[in-house]
Tab-separated table of C-alpha atoms in Angstrom:
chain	number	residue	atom	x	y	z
A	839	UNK	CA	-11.429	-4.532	-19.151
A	840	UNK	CA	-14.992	-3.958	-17.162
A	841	UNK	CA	-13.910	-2.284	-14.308
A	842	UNK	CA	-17.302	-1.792	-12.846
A	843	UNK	CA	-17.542	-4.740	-9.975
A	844	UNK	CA	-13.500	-3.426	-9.292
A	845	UNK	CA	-15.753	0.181	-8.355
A	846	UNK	CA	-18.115	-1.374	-6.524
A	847	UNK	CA	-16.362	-3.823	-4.815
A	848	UNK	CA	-13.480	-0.253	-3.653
A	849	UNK	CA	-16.946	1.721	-2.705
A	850	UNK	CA	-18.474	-0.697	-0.321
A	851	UNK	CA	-15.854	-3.108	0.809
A	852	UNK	CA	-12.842	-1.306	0.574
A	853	UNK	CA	-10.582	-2.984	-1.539
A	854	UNK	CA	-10.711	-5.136	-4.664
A	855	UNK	CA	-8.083	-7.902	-6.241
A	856	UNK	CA	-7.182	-7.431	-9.968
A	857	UNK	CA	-5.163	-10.046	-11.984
A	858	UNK	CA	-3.095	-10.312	-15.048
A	859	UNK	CA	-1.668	-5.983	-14.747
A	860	UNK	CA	1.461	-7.549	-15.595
A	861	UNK	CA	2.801	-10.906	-17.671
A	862	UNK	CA	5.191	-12.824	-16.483
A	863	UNK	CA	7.947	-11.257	-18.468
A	864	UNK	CA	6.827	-7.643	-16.776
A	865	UNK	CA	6.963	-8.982	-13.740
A	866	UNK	CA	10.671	-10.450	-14.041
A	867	UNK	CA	11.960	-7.293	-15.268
A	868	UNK	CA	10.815	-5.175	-12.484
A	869	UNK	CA	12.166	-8.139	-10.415
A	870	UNK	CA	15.848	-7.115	-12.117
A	871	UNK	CA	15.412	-3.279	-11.540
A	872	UNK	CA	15.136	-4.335	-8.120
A	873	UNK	CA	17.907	-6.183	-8.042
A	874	UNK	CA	20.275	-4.652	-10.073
A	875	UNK	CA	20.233	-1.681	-7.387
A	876	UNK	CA	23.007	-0.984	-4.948
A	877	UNK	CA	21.041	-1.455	-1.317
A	878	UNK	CA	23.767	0.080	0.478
A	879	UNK	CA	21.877	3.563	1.906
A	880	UNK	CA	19.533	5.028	3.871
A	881	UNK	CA	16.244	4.131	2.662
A	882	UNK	CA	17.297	0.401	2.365
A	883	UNK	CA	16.263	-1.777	5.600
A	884	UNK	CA	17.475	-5.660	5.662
A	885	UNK	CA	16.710	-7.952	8.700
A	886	UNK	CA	16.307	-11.422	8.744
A	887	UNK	CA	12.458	-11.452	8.624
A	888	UNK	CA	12.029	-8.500	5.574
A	889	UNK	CA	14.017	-6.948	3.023
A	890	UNK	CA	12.412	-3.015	2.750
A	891	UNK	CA	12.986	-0.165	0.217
A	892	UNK	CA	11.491	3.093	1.084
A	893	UNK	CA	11.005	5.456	-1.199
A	894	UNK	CA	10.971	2.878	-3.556
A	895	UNK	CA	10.215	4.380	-6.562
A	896	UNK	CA	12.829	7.102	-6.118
A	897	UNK	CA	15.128	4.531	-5.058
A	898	UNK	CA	15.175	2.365	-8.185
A	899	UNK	CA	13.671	4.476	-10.350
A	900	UNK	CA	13.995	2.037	-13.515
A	901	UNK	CA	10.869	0.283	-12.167
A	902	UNK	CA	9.017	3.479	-12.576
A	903	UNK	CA	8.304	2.650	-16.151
A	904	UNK	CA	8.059	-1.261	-15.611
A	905	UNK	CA	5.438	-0.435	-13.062
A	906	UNK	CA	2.922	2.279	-14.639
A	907	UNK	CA	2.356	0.468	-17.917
A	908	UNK	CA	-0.828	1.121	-19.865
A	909	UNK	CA	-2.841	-1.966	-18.334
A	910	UNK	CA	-2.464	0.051	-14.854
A	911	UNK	CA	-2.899	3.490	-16.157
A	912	UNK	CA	-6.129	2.315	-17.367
A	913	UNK	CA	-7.320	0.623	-14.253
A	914	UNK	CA	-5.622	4.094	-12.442
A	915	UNK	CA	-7.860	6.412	-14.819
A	916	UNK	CA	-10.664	4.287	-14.901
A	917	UNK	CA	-11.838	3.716	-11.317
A	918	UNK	CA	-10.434	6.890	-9.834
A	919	UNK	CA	-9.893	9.823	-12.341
A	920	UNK	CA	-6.775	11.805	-13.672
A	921	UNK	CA	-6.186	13.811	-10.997
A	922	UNK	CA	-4.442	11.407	-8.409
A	923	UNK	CA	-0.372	11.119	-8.238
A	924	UNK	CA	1.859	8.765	-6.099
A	925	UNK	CA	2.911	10.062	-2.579
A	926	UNK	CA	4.833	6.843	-1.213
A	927	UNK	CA	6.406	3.811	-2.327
A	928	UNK	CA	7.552	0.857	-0.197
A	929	UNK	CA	9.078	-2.274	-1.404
A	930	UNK	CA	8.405	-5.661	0.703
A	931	UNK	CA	10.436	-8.879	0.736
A	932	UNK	CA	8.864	-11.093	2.606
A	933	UNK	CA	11.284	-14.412	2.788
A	934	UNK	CA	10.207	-17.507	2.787
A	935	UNK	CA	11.170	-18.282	6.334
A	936	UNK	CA	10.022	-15.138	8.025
A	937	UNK	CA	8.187	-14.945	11.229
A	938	UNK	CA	7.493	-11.044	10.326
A	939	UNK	CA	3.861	-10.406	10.910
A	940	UNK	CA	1.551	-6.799	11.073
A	941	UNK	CA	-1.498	-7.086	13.361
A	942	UNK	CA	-4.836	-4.897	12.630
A	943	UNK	CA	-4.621	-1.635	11.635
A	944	UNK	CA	-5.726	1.097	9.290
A	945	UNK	CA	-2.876	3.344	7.876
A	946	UNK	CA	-3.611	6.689	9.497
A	947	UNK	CA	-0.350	8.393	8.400
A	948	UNK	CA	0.870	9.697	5.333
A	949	UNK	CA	4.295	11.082	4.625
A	950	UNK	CA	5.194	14.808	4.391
A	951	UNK	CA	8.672	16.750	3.545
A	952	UNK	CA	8.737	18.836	7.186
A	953	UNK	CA	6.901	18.778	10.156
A	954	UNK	CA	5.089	21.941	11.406
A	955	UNK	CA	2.204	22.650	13.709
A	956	UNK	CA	-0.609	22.663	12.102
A	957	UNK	CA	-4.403	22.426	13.135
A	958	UNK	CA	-5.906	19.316	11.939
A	959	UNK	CA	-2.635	17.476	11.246
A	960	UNK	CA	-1.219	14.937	14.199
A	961	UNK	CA	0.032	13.237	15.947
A	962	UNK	CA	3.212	13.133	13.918
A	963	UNK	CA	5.648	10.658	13.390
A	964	UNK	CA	9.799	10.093	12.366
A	965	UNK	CA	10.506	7.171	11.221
A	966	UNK	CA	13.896	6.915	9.295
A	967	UNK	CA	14.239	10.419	8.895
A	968	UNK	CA	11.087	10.380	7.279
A	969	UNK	CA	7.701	12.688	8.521
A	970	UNK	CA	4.659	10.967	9.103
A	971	UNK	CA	1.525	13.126	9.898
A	972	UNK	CA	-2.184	11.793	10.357
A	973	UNK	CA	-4.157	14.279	8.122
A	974	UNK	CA	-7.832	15.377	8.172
A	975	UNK	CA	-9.888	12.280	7.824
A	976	UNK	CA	-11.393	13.282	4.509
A	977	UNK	CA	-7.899	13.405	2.855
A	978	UNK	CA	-7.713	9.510	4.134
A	979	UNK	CA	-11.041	8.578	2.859
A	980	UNK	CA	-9.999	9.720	-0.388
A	981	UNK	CA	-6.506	8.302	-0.709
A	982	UNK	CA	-5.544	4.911	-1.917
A	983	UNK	CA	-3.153	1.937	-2.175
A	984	UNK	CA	-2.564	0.024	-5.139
A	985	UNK	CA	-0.081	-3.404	-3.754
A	986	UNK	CA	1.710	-4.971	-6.791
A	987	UNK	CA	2.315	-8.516	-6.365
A	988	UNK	CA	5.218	-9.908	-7.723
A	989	UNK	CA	4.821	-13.640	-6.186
A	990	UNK	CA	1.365	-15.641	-5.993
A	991	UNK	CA	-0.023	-14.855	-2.113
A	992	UNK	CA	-2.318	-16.361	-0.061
A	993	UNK	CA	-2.498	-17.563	3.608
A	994	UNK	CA	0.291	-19.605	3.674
A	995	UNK	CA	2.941	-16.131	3.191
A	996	UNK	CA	1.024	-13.517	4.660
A	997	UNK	CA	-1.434	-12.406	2.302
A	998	UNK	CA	-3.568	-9.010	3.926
A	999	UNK	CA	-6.549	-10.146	5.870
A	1000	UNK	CA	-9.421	-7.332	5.676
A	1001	UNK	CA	-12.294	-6.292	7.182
A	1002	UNK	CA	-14.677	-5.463	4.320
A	1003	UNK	CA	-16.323	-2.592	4.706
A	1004	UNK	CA	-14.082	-1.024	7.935
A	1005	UNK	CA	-13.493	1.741	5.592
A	1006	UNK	CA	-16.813	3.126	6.274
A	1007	UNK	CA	-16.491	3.468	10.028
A	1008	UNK	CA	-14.155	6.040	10.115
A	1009	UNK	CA	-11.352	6.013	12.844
A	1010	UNK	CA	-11.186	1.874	13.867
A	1011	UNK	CA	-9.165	1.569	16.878
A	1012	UNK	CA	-8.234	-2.373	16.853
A	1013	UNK	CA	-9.539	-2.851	20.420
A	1014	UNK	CA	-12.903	-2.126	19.655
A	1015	UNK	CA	-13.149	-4.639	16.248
A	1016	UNK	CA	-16.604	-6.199	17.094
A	1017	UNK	CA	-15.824	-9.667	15.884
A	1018	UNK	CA	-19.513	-10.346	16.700
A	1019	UNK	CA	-19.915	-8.469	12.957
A	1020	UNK	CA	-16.804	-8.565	11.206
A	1021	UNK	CA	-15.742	-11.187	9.329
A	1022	UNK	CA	-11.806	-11.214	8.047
A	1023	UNK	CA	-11.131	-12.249	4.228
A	1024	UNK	CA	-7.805	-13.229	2.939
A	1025	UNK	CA	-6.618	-11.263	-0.386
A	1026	UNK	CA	-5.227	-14.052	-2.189
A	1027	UNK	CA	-3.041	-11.811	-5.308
A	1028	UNK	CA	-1.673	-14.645	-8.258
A	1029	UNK	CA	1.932	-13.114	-9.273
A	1030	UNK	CA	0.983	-9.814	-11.659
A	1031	UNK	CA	-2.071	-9.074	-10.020
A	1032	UNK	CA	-2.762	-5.758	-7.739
A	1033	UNK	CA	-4.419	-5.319	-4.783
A	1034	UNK	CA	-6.213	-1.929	-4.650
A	1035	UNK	CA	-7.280	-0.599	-0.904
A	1036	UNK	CA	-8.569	2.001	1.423
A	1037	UNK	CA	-6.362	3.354	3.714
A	1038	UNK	CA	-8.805	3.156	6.376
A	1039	UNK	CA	-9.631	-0.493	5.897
A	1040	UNK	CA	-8.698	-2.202	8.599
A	1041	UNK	CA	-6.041	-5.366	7.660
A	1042	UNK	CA	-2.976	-7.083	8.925
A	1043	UNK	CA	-0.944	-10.457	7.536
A	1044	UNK	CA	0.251	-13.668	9.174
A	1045	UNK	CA	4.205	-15.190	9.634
A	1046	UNK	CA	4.809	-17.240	6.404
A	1047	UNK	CA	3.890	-20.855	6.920
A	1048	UNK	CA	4.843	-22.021	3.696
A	1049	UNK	CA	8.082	-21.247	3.015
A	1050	UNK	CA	7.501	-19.112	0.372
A	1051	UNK	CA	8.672	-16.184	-0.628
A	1052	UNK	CA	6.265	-12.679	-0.917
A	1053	UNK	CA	7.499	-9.485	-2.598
A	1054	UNK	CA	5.140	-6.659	-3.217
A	1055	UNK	CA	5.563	-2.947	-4.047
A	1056	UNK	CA	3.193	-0.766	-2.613
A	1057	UNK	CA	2.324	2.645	-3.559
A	1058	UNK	CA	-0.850	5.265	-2.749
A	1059	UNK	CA	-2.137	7.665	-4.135
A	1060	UNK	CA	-4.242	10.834	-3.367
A	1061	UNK	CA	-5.395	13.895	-5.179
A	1062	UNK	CA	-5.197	16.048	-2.125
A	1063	UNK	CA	-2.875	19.266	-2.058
A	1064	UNK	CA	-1.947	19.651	1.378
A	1065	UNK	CA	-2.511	22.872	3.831
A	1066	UNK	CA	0.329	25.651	3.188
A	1067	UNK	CA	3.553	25.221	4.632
A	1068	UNK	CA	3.972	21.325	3.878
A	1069	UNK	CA	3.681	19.321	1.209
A	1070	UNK	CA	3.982	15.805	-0.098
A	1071	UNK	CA	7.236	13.755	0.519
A	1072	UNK	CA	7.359	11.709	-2.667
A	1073	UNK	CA	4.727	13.550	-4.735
A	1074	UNK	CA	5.562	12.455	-8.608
């Protein structure tokens, strides 16, 4: 697999769509893991509008395997190195009637096992028991998200719209998006494909209009060991 436009497209827009990680059979079975678990528990969260698992890959962990098979190890190793590890895992299950929707943002926080003062870490964050810290800017630039997509996604069932290139532009508070210059792109993912991203590109996603349903895992990465005292919360 050339994975040089993939680099290119990561360096100056931010994020990049790659297809066929998984076959249809891979997909299904990491489907089962997820279904087979027991969602009683805290880092379940079921509402009408989404089904959530947090700490996914903790939480089910015989997707683990399913998930990191040699087509995405190679993408992994290829376009970013062999230094990074995962530091959070979410599950999504977006149904096919939900009016759930996530308006612009970057994600500014990343989650850490105890919260302590620290210069150049905050504001902080609990959500769920869980510590969320913004970090030095540089640890950001150099993180990212790879979103596994276990349904085909487009505009009708909230596919991320992006800013290409918002990456670049540092801190991107969503009142001052010049729409003047930006222009939003939908990520269309087929089912088995990955979206890779930036965690300071600036996206959001629509209510479903289709009725159909969208089901992603998402999980970033960094290489980044964090100042003394804390440390990662799902490092693995």
């Amino acid at each position: 697999m050339d994975l040089t436009g993939h680099r290119y497209n990561i360096a100056h827009n931010g994020f990049t769509v790659i297809e066929d990680i998984y076959t249809g059979a891979e997909v299904s079975a990491i489907i089962n893991a997820i279904e087979s678990v027991d969602r009683a528990g805290p880092l379940f969260r079921q509402t009408d509008d989404v089904f959530a698992i947090r700490q996914f890959l903790k939480a089910v962990p015989d997707a683990f395997p399913l998930i990191f098979n040699n087509r995405l190890k190679n993408v992994i190793s290829n376009v970013f190195g062999d230094y990074y590890f995962a530091v959070k895992s979410i599950y999504f299950d977006k149904p096919g009637s939900s009016n759930w929707f996530v308006a612009w943002h970057q994600d500014l926080t990343i989650s850490v096992d105890k919260k302590i003062d620290i210069a150049g870490y905050g504001p902080w964050t609990v959500k769920h028991n869980q510590f969320g810290v913004q970090p030095p800017i540089d640890i950001l630039q150099d993180n990212f998200t790879i979103r596994i997509h276990l349904d085909d996604t487009d505009e009708g069932n909230g596919a991320l719209k992006v800013l290409p290139g918002s990456h670049l532009k540092g801190i991107y508070r969503p009142e001052n998006i010049d729409w003047q210059q930006e222009t939003e792109v939908s990520c269309n993912v087929p089912a088995g494909g990955i979206m890779i991203m930036r965690p300071l590109l600036m996206h959001a996603s629509n209510r479903t209009t289709n009725n159909k349903k969208r089901r992603v895992v998402h999980i970033e990465f960094s290489r980044a060991e964090l100042v003394e005292g804390i440390d990662w919360a799902e490092k693995r």
